[in-house]
Amino acid sequence: MEYILVIIILFVSILAYFKIADKYNIIDKPNHRSAHTQITLRGGGIIFPIAFIVFCLFNLNEAIQDYWSFGLGLLAICTISFVDDVRTLSNKIRLSVHLISVVLLLYFTGAFTLMPFWVWPILFVIIIGTLNAYNFMDGINGMTGVYSLVTLGSLAYINKDIIQFTNENFILYPILACIVFLFFNFRKKAKCFAGDVGSMGIGFWVIGLITLLIMRTGEYKYILLLSIYGMEVVLTIIERIILKENIFEAHRRHLYQLFANEKKISHLVISAVYAIFQLFINIFIIHAQFTFGSVILIIFIPLGGIYLGLKWKLKKEYNL
C-alpha cells in the first residue's frame, strides 16, 4: 500500500510541475547539437529530489538520524542544477555546490573515516566525473531513466540477496521515481526531459548507493555497475582530445548520438540496448569470482573493441 501511495504522490507532483513549467516557459528548445526536434518541457527530473522528500516523510526517524547529510547534498545539487536549467549559471557557482554536495555524500558513506586522507581527492575526482558522465549521457529519450532503473534494480538485488548495506526503501523510492519519470519520457515524443536537475539528482543518488556499497564491502568492482556510461564518456573524451577539441563544449560525438542523429535509430531502442548491455555486465559483476583487475579486462577489452569498431564504421559512413 505504501508504494502505491508513493507512486500516486509522485504522479501528482510531476503533473503539478508540468503546469508550472508550462506557465513559466521552462522548456528545452532543439538546436544543432540536440537529438530531438520539438520543444519539450525541461526539468521533469525534479521528481528525484521529490522522491527523497517523500522517503523522508515515510521514514522520518531514520531519515533524520542516518540520511540527513545525503539529503542535504542531494537537495543542494538538485537546486543548483534546476536553477541552471532555468538560467545559465557560472561554472564556479555550480562547481562549488557540487564540491559541497560530494563532501556531504562522502560523509554519509563513511568514506572520511574508512579511507586514508590521500584517497579523498581521488574520490572527489571520480564522483564529480561520474556525475558529469550522467549529465553527458542524458541526451535522448529514455536513456537516463532506463539505465538508472537497471543499476538501481541491481543494487536492490544486492541489498536483498547478497549483503544488506542500506534501507530497502532508500533504493526502492528512486526506482519508483524512475518508473513514473519514464511514463512521461520513454516515448517517441517525450512529455518532458530530465534536465540537469534530473541527471544530477538520480546520478547523485545512484553514486551514493554504489559508494555506500563499496564502503560496506570493500569490493571496488561495484563501481562497474556504471561501466557503460564510464566507457562511453572516457573514450569520447580521449577522442576529442586527439581531435584537439574543447572537451568542455557541447558536442555530438557520443556513440548514442551518432546512432540517433545520423542513423536515425529510435531513441527508445538505443536506450534499451544500453540498459540491456549494462544489465548483463551487472549480472557478471555480481556473480563473477574474479579480481577487480580481471573484471575490468574481461569487460572493457571486448566492449571497448565493439564500441570503437561501431564508432569508426559510423564516422566513415557519414564522413564525420
mmCIF file of C-alpha atoms in Angstrom:
data_model
loop_
_atom_site.group_PDB
_atom_site.id
_atom_site.type_symbol
_atom_site.label_atom_id
_atom_site.label_comp_id
_atom_site.label_asym_id
_atom_site.label_seq_id
_atom_site.Cartn_x
_atom_site.Cartn_y
_atom_site.Cartn_z
ATOM 1 C CA MET A 1 0.000 0.000 0.000
ATOM 2 C CA GLU A 2 2.862 2.353 0.863
ATOM 3 C CA TYR A 3 4.425 2.038 -2.579
ATOM 4 C CA ILE A 4 1.121 2.637 -4.355
ATOM 5 C CA LEU A 5 0.687 5.813 -2.308
ATOM 6 C CA VAL A 6 4.244 6.892 -3.172
ATOM 7 C CA ILE A 7 3.579 6.379 -6.890
ATOM 8 C CA ILE A 8 0.382 8.451 -6.641
ATOM 9 C CA ILE A 9 2.246 11.254 -4.839
ATOM 10 C CA LEU A 10 4.996 11.231 -7.471
ATOM 11 C CA PHE A 11 2.496 11.279 -10.348
ATOM 12 C CA VAL A 12 0.608 14.202 -8.809
ATOM 13 C CA SER A 13 3.882 16.031 -8.137
ATOM 14 C CA ILE A 14 5.213 15.733 -11.683
ATOM 15 C CA LEU A 15 1.853 16.712 -13.192
ATOM 16 C CA ALA A 16 1.839 19.777 -10.954
ATOM 17 C CA TYR A 17 5.364 20.577 -12.108
ATOM 18 C CA PHE A 18 4.269 20.321 -15.758
ATOM 19 C CA LYS A 19 1.739 23.091 -15.141
ATOM 20 C CA ILE A 20 4.408 25.258 -13.516
ATOM 21 C CA ALA A 21 6.939 24.562 -16.290
ATOM 22 C CA ASP A 22 4.361 25.340 -18.941
ATOM 23 C CA LYS A 23 3.340 28.582 -17.222
ATOM 24 C CA TYR A 24 6.915 29.831 -16.762
ATOM 25 C CA ASN A 25 8.181 28.519 -20.099
ATOM 26 C CA ILE A 26 10.709 26.055 -18.660
ATOM 27 C CA ILE A 27 11.343 24.303 -21.944
ATOM 28 C CA ASP A 28 14.093 22.682 -23.986
ATOM 29 C CA LYS A 29 14.420 24.144 -27.459
ATOM 30 C CA PRO A 30 16.196 21.942 -30.030
ATOM 31 C CA ASN A 31 19.467 23.198 -31.538
ATOM 32 C CA HIS A 32 22.177 21.864 -33.846
ATOM 33 C CA ARG A 33 23.569 19.658 -31.048
ATOM 34 C CA SER A 34 20.206 18.220 -29.989
ATOM 35 C CA ALA A 35 18.947 14.718 -30.687
ATOM 36 C CA HIS A 36 15.332 15.931 -30.568
ATOM 37 C CA THR A 37 13.347 18.146 -32.907
ATOM 38 C CA GLN A 38 10.452 19.536 -30.863
ATOM 39 C CA ILE A 39 10.113 21.896 -27.916
ATOM 40 C CA THR A 40 9.718 19.831 -24.739
ATOM 41 C CA LEU A 41 9.245 20.612 -21.041
ATOM 42 C CA ARG A 42 12.544 20.588 -19.172
ATOM 43 C CA GLY A 43 13.198 19.626 -15.557
ATOM 44 C CA GLY A 44 10.959 16.564 -15.228
ATOM 45 C CA GLY A 45 13.797 15.037 -13.226
ATOM 46 C CA ILE A 46 12.662 17.180 -10.306
ATOM 47 C CA ILE A 47 10.781 14.020 -9.395
ATOM 48 C CA PHE A 48 14.005 12.550 -7.950
ATOM 49 C CA PRO A 49 14.536 15.089 -5.133
ATOM 50 C CA ILE A 50 10.771 14.938 -4.535
ATOM 51 C CA ALA A 51 11.123 11.154 -4.150
ATOM 52 C CA PHE A 52 13.748 11.705 -1.452
ATOM 53 C CA ILE A 53 11.472 14.131 0.395
ATOM 54 C CA VAL A 54 8.693 11.516 0.254
ATOM 55 C CA PHE A 55 11.186 8.896 1.511
ATOM 56 C CA CYS A 56 11.920 11.152 4.491
ATOM 57 C CA LEU A 57 8.218 11.604 5.249
ATOM 58 C CA PHE A 58 7.620 7.833 5.292
ATOM 59 C CA ASN A 59 10.874 7.055 7.159
ATOM 60 C CA LEU A 60 11.196 10.187 9.298
ATOM 61 C CA ASN A 61 13.231 8.954 12.273
ATOM 62 C CA GLU A 62 15.729 7.033 10.168
ATOM 63 C CA ALA A 63 15.997 9.873 7.648
ATOM 64 C CA ILE A 64 16.842 12.395 10.377
ATOM 65 C CA GLN A 65 19.355 10.091 12.009
ATOM 66 C CA ASP A 66 21.089 8.411 9.042
ATOM 67 C CA TYR A 67 20.257 10.199 5.797
ATOM 68 C CA TRP A 68 20.392 13.910 6.627
ATOM 69 C CA SER A 69 23.835 14.501 5.078
ATOM 70 C CA PHE A 70 22.906 12.661 1.894
ATOM 71 C CA GLY A 71 19.652 14.623 1.725
ATOM 72 C CA LEU A 72 21.389 17.985 2.107
ATOM 73 C CA GLY A 73 23.846 17.052 -0.639
ATOM 74 C CA LEU A 74 21.100 15.814 -2.958
ATOM 75 C CA LEU A 75 18.865 18.844 -2.450
ATOM 76 C CA ALA A 76 21.818 21.228 -2.874
ATOM 77 C CA ILE A 77 22.958 19.723 -6.162
ATOM 78 C CA CYS A 78 19.373 19.432 -7.438
ATOM 79 C CA THR A 79 18.583 23.040 -6.511
ATOM 80 C CA ILE A 80 21.626 24.477 -8.266
ATOM 81 C CA SER A 81 21.012 22.202 -11.270
ATOM 82 C CA PHE A 82 17.361 23.287 -11.519
ATOM 83 C CA VAL A 83 18.378 26.948 -11.376
ATOM 84 C CA ASP A 84 20.911 26.195 -14.130
ATOM 85 C CA ASP A 85 18.114 24.607 -16.184
ATOM 86 C CA VAL A 86 16.148 27.855 -15.947
ATOM 87 C CA ARG A 87 19.009 30.347 -16.263
ATOM 88 C CA THR A 88 22.661 29.631 -17.031
ATOM 89 C CA LEU A 89 24.981 29.860 -14.019
ATOM 90 C CA SER A 90 28.731 30.314 -13.900
ATOM 91 C CA ASN A 91 30.889 27.210 -13.677
ATOM 92 C CA LYS A 92 32.379 28.461 -10.392
ATOM 93 C CA ILE A 93 28.995 28.534 -8.661
ATOM 94 C CA ARG A 94 27.986 25.114 -9.958
ATOM 95 C CA LEU A 95 31.336 23.523 -9.118
ATOM 96 C CA SER A 96 31.301 24.995 -5.604
ATOM 97 C CA VAL A 97 27.906 23.466 -4.865
ATOM 98 C CA HIS A 98 28.985 20.175 -6.452
ATOM 99 C CA LEU A 99 32.012 20.042 -4.151
ATOM 100 C CA ILE A 100 29.883 20.731 -1.071
ATOM 101 C CA SER A 101 27.430 18.018 -2.138
ATOM 102 C CA VAL A 102 30.231 15.496 -2.655
ATOM 103 C CA VAL A 103 31.641 16.307 0.810
ATOM 104 C CA LEU A 104 28.210 15.546 2.284
ATOM 105 C CA LEU A 105 27.962 12.367 0.208
ATOM 106 C CA LEU A 106 31.348 11.088 1.380
ATOM 107 C CA TYR A 107 30.434 11.893 4.976
ATOM 108 C CA PHE A 108 27.195 9.948 4.544
ATOM 109 C CA THR A 109 29.008 6.879 3.195
ATOM 110 C CA GLY A 110 31.660 6.956 5.925
ATOM 111 C CA ALA A 111 34.463 7.433 3.396
ATOM 112 C CA PHE A 112 36.250 10.046 5.518
ATOM 113 C CA THR A 113 36.529 7.508 8.327
ATOM 114 C CA LEU A 114 37.139 4.355 6.307
ATOM 115 C CA MET A 115 39.567 5.713 3.691
ATOM 116 C CA PRO A 116 43.005 7.336 4.235
ATOM 117 C CA PHE A 117 43.089 11.107 3.633
ATOM 118 C CA TRP A 118 45.224 10.803 0.485
ATOM 119 C CA VAL A 119 42.381 8.843 -1.176
ATOM 120 C CA TRP A 120 39.850 11.636 -0.594
ATOM 121 C CA PRO A 121 40.914 13.786 -3.590
ATOM 122 C CA ILE A 122 40.693 10.695 -5.816
ATOM 123 C CA LEU A 123 37.151 10.054 -4.610
ATOM 124 C CA PHE A 124 36.239 13.689 -5.329
ATOM 125 C CA VAL A 125 37.509 13.413 -8.901
ATOM 126 C CA ILE A 126 35.796 10.060 -9.542
ATOM 127 C CA ILE A 127 32.432 11.165 -8.112
ATOM 128 C CA ILE A 128 32.338 14.554 -9.840
ATOM 129 C CA GLY A 129 33.478 12.889 -13.070
ATOM 130 C CA THR A 130 30.723 10.273 -12.771
ATOM 131 C CA LEU A 131 28.117 12.961 -12.072
ATOM 132 C CA ASN A 132 29.153 14.766 -15.229
ATOM 133 C CA ALA A 133 29.075 11.484 -17.150
ATOM 134 C CA TYR A 134 25.458 11.076 -16.058
ATOM 135 C CA ASN A 135 24.805 14.573 -17.372
ATOM 136 C CA PHE A 136 26.629 13.967 -20.683
ATOM 137 C CA MET A 137 24.678 10.769 -21.343
ATOM 138 C CA ASP A 138 21.294 12.377 -20.773
ATOM 139 C CA GLY A 139 20.687 13.231 -24.417
ATOM 140 C CA ILE A 140 17.925 11.013 -25.760
ATOM 141 C CA ASN A 141 14.517 9.839 -24.602
ATOM 142 C CA GLY A 142 14.628 7.081 -22.012
ATOM 143 C CA MET A 143 18.398 6.889 -21.555
ATOM 144 C CA THR A 144 18.704 8.278 -18.026
ATOM 145 C CA GLY A 145 15.584 6.589 -16.691
ATOM 146 C CA VAL A 146 16.099 3.097 -18.137
ATOM 147 C CA TYR A 147 19.830 2.975 -17.414
ATOM 148 C CA SER A 148 19.266 4.143 -13.824
ATOM 149 C CA LEU A 149 16.465 1.605 -13.415
ATOM 150 C CA VAL A 150 18.837 -1.231 -14.349
ATOM 151 C CA THR A 151 21.533 -0.034 -11.950
ATOM 152 C CA LEU A 152 19.084 0.566 -9.106
ATOM 153 C CA GLY A 153 17.485 -2.831 -9.710
ATOM 154 C CA SER A 154 20.914 -4.438 -9.476
ATOM 155 C CA LEU A 155 21.604 -2.594 -6.219
ATOM 156 C CA ALA A 156 18.221 -3.688 -4.842
ATOM 157 C CA TYR A 157 19.089 -7.315 -5.645
ATOM 158 C CA ILE A 158 22.491 -6.997 -3.955
ATOM 159 C CA ASN A 159 20.899 -5.369 -0.904
ATOM 160 C CA LYS A 160 18.241 -8.089 -0.613
ATOM 161 C CA ASP A 161 20.088 -11.295 -1.539
ATOM 162 C CA ILE A 162 23.822 -10.678 -1.099
ATOM 163 C CA ILE A 163 24.538 -8.060 1.559
ATOM 164 C CA GLN A 164 22.221 -5.516 3.144
ATOM 165 C CA PHE A 165 24.030 -2.197 3.012
ATOM 166 C CA THR A 166 21.124 0.248 3.342
ATOM 167 C CA ASN A 167 17.400 0.620 3.994
ATOM 168 C CA GLU A 168 15.466 -1.201 1.281
ATOM 169 C CA ASN A 169 13.247 1.848 0.712
ATOM 170 C CA PHE A 170 16.298 4.013 0.053
ATOM 171 C CA ILE A 171 16.697 2.027 -3.184
ATOM 172 C CA LEU A 172 13.029 1.385 -3.959
ATOM 173 C CA TYR A 173 11.944 5.045 -3.838
ATOM 174 C CA PRO A 174 14.275 6.163 -6.665
ATOM 175 C CA ILE A 175 13.158 3.054 -8.591
ATOM 176 C CA LEU A 176 9.556 4.215 -8.271
ATOM 177 C CA ALA A 177 10.613 7.721 -9.309
ATOM 178 C CA CYS A 178 12.330 6.301 -12.422
ATOM 179 C CA ILE A 179 9.182 4.375 -13.351
ATOM 180 C CA VAL A 180 6.990 7.478 -13.026
ATOM 181 C CA PHE A 181 9.507 9.616 -14.937
ATOM 182 C CA LEU A 182 9.774 7.029 -17.722
ATOM 183 C CA PHE A 183 5.999 7.060 -18.127
ATOM 184 C CA PHE A 184 6.418 10.600 -19.469
ATOM 185 C CA ASN A 185 9.887 10.292 -21.001
ATOM 186 C CA PHE A 186 10.111 6.814 -22.560
ATOM 187 C CA ARG A 187 8.116 7.849 -25.620
ATOM 188 C CA LYS A 188 8.800 8.732 -29.224
ATOM 189 C CA LYS A 189 7.675 12.262 -28.356
ATOM 190 C CA ALA A 190 8.613 12.726 -24.731
ATOM 191 C CA LYS A 191 6.358 14.787 -22.489
ATOM 192 C CA CYS A 192 9.409 16.013 -20.557
ATOM 193 C CA PHE A 193 13.187 15.786 -20.304
ATOM 194 C CA ALA A 194 15.069 15.174 -17.062
ATOM 195 C CA GLY A 195 17.141 18.346 -17.310
ATOM 196 C CA ASP A 196 20.267 18.852 -15.208
ATOM 197 C CA VAL A 197 18.150 18.540 -12.063
ATOM 198 C CA GLY A 198 17.202 15.018 -13.159
ATOM 199 C CA SER A 199 20.523 13.708 -14.434
ATOM 200 C CA MET A 200 22.423 15.182 -11.471
ATOM 201 C CA GLY A 201 19.737 14.135 -8.996
ATOM 202 C CA ILE A 202 19.434 10.479 -9.938
ATOM 203 C CA GLY A 203 23.174 10.348 -10.675
ATOM 204 C CA PHE A 204 23.934 11.591 -7.154
ATOM 205 C CA TRP A 205 21.543 9.021 -5.655
ATOM 206 C CA VAL A 206 22.975 6.106 -7.661
ATOM 207 C CA ILE A 207 26.573 7.158 -6.939
ATOM 208 C CA GLY A 208 25.720 7.480 -3.253
ATOM 209 C CA LEU A 209 24.356 3.941 -3.168
ATOM 210 C CA ILE A 210 27.325 2.475 -5.030
ATOM 211 C CA THR A 211 29.809 4.330 -2.806
ATOM 212 C CA LEU A 212 27.943 3.138 0.277
ATOM 213 C CA LEU A 213 28.077 -0.449 -1.030
ATOM 214 C CA ILE A 214 31.805 -0.211 -1.734
ATOM 215 C CA MET A 215 32.491 1.206 1.745
ATOM 216 C CA ARG A 216 30.477 -1.579 3.379
ATOM 217 C CA THR A 217 32.038 -4.438 1.393
ATOM 218 C CA GLY A 218 35.470 -3.185 0.304
ATOM 219 C CA GLU A 219 34.620 -4.526 -3.191
ATOM 220 C CA TYR A 220 35.669 -1.928 -5.758
ATOM 221 C CA LYS A 221 34.156 -3.976 -8.583
ATOM 222 C CA TYR A 222 30.774 -2.385 -7.862
ATOM 223 C CA ILE A 223 31.885 0.841 -9.496
ATOM 224 C CA LEU A 224 31.481 -1.135 -12.735
ATOM 225 C CA LEU A 225 27.707 -1.059 -12.250
ATOM 226 C CA LEU A 226 28.112 2.181 -14.243
ATOM 227 C CA SER A 227 30.707 0.810 -16.672
ATOM 228 C CA ILE A 228 28.808 1.513 -19.919
ATOM 229 C CA TYR A 229 28.484 5.194 -19.062
ATOM 230 C CA GLY A 230 32.103 5.275 -17.901
ATOM 231 C CA MET A 231 33.490 3.650 -21.025
ATOM 232 C CA GLU A 232 31.426 5.849 -23.362
ATOM 233 C CA VAL A 233 32.425 9.103 -21.683
ATOM 234 C CA VAL A 234 36.122 8.284 -21.208
ATOM 235 C CA LEU A 235 36.617 7.090 -24.796
ATOM 236 C CA THR A 236 34.729 10.103 -26.169
ATOM 237 C CA ILE A 237 36.874 12.492 -24.120
ATOM 238 C CA ILE A 238 40.026 10.776 -25.406
ATOM 239 C CA GLU A 239 38.708 11.109 -28.969
ATOM 240 C CA ARG A 240 38.034 14.823 -28.508
ATOM 241 C CA ILE A 241 41.479 15.397 -27.004
ATOM 242 C CA ILE A 242 43.065 13.659 -30.012
ATOM 243 C CA LEU A 243 40.976 15.911 -32.291
ATOM 244 C CA LYS A 244 42.126 18.942 -30.231
ATOM 245 C CA GLU A 245 38.556 19.910 -29.360
ATOM 246 C CA ASN A 246 37.480 21.720 -26.204
ATOM 247 C CA ILE A 247 36.189 18.870 -24.040
ATOM 248 C CA PHE A 248 34.027 21.287 -22.023
ATOM 249 C CA GLU A 249 31.948 22.347 -25.029
ATOM 250 C CA ALA A 250 28.745 20.524 -26.003
ATOM 251 C CA HIS A 251 29.086 18.092 -28.890
ATOM 252 C CA ARG A 252 27.516 15.187 -30.781
ATOM 253 C CA ARG A 253 30.351 12.665 -30.719
ATOM 254 C CA HIS A 254 28.920 10.094 -28.310
ATOM 255 C CA LEU A 255 28.064 6.793 -29.966
ATOM 256 C CA TYR A 256 24.428 7.021 -28.893
ATOM 257 C CA GLN A 257 24.249 10.474 -30.538
ATOM 258 C CA LEU A 258 25.631 9.106 -33.803
ATOM 259 C CA PHE A 259 23.037 6.326 -33.797
ATOM 260 C CA ALA A 260 20.221 8.775 -33.007
ATOM 261 C CA ASN A 261 21.244 11.679 -35.251
ATOM 262 C CA GLU A 262 22.959 10.039 -38.225
ATOM 263 C CA LYS A 263 21.419 6.544 -38.329
ATOM 264 C CA LYS A 264 18.014 7.846 -37.168
ATOM 265 C CA ILE A 265 17.554 4.843 -34.889
ATOM 266 C CA SER A 266 14.754 5.169 -32.341
ATOM 267 C CA HIS A 267 15.822 6.773 -29.059
ATOM 268 C CA LEU A 268 13.899 4.095 -27.204
ATOM 269 C CA VAL A 269 15.771 1.278 -28.955
ATOM 270 C CA ILE A 270 19.152 2.870 -28.241
ATOM 271 C CA SER A 271 18.303 3.487 -24.586
ATOM 272 C CA ALA A 272 17.066 -0.087 -24.181
ATOM 273 C CA VAL A 273 20.226 -1.540 -25.776
ATOM 274 C CA TYR A 274 22.499 0.489 -23.472
ATOM 275 C CA ALA A 275 20.487 -0.657 -20.452
ATOM 276 C CA ILE A 276 20.490 -4.316 -21.543
ATOM 277 C CA PHE A 277 24.269 -4.295 -22.033
ATOM 278 C CA GLN A 278 24.687 -2.816 -18.549
ATOM 279 C CA LEU A 279 22.302 -5.420 -17.123
ATOM 280 C CA PHE A 280 24.383 -8.306 -18.479
ATOM 281 C CA ILE A 281 27.535 -6.665 -17.135
ATOM 282 C CA ASN A 282 25.895 -6.235 -13.725
ATOM 283 C CA ILE A 283 24.918 -9.907 -13.587
ATOM 284 C CA PHE A 284 28.523 -10.846 -14.360
ATOM 285 C CA ILE A 285 29.932 -8.378 -11.817
ATOM 286 C CA ILE A 286 27.637 -9.581 -9.041
ATOM 287 C CA HIS A 287 28.286 -13.294 -9.509
ATOM 288 C CA ALA A 288 31.803 -13.486 -11.012
ATOM 289 C CA GLN A 289 34.592 -14.710 -8.727
ATOM 290 C CA PHE A 290 37.367 -12.682 -10.352
ATOM 291 C CA THR A 291 39.669 -9.974 -9.058
ATOM 292 C CA PHE A 292 38.765 -6.337 -9.717
ATOM 293 C CA GLY A 293 41.526 -6.023 -12.338
ATOM 294 C CA SER A 294 40.433 -9.189 -14.114
ATOM 295 C CA VAL A 295 36.821 -7.997 -14.246
ATOM 296 C CA ILE A 296 37.934 -4.711 -15.827
ATOM 297 C CA LEU A 297 39.907 -6.543 -18.505
ATOM 298 C CA ILE A 298 37.108 -9.036 -19.200
ATOM 299 C CA ILE A 299 34.555 -6.232 -19.580
ATOM 300 C CA PHE A 300 36.440 -3.376 -21.198
ATOM 301 C CA ILE A 301 38.576 -5.143 -23.804
ATOM 302 C CA PRO A 302 35.664 -6.710 -25.740
ATOM 303 C CA LEU A 303 33.234 -3.837 -25.102
ATOM 304 C CA GLY A 304 35.847 -1.216 -25.921
ATOM 305 C CA GLY A 305 36.609 -3.033 -29.165
ATOM 306 C CA ILE A 306 32.920 -3.184 -30.108
ATOM 307 C CA TYR A 307 32.460 0.490 -29.210
ATOM 308 C CA LEU A 308 35.452 1.707 -31.230
ATOM 309 C CA GLY A 309 34.534 -0.514 -34.179
ATOM 310 C CA LEU A 310 30.967 0.800 -34.316
ATOM 311 C CA LYS A 311 32.057 4.406 -33.963
ATOM 312 C CA TRP A 312 34.737 4.056 -36.645
ATOM 313 C CA LYS A 313 32.184 2.490 -39.026
ATOM 314 C CA LEU A 314 29.629 5.258 -38.423
ATOM 315 C CA LYS A 315 32.175 8.055 -38.792
ATOM 316 C CA LYS A 316 33.450 6.544 -42.010
ATOM 317 C CA GLU A 317 29.910 6.060 -43.351
ATOM 318 C CA TYR A 318 28.919 9.664 -42.672
ATOM 319 C CA ASN A 319 32.331 11.286 -43.204
ATOM 320 C CA LEU A 320 32.472 12.603 -39.658
#
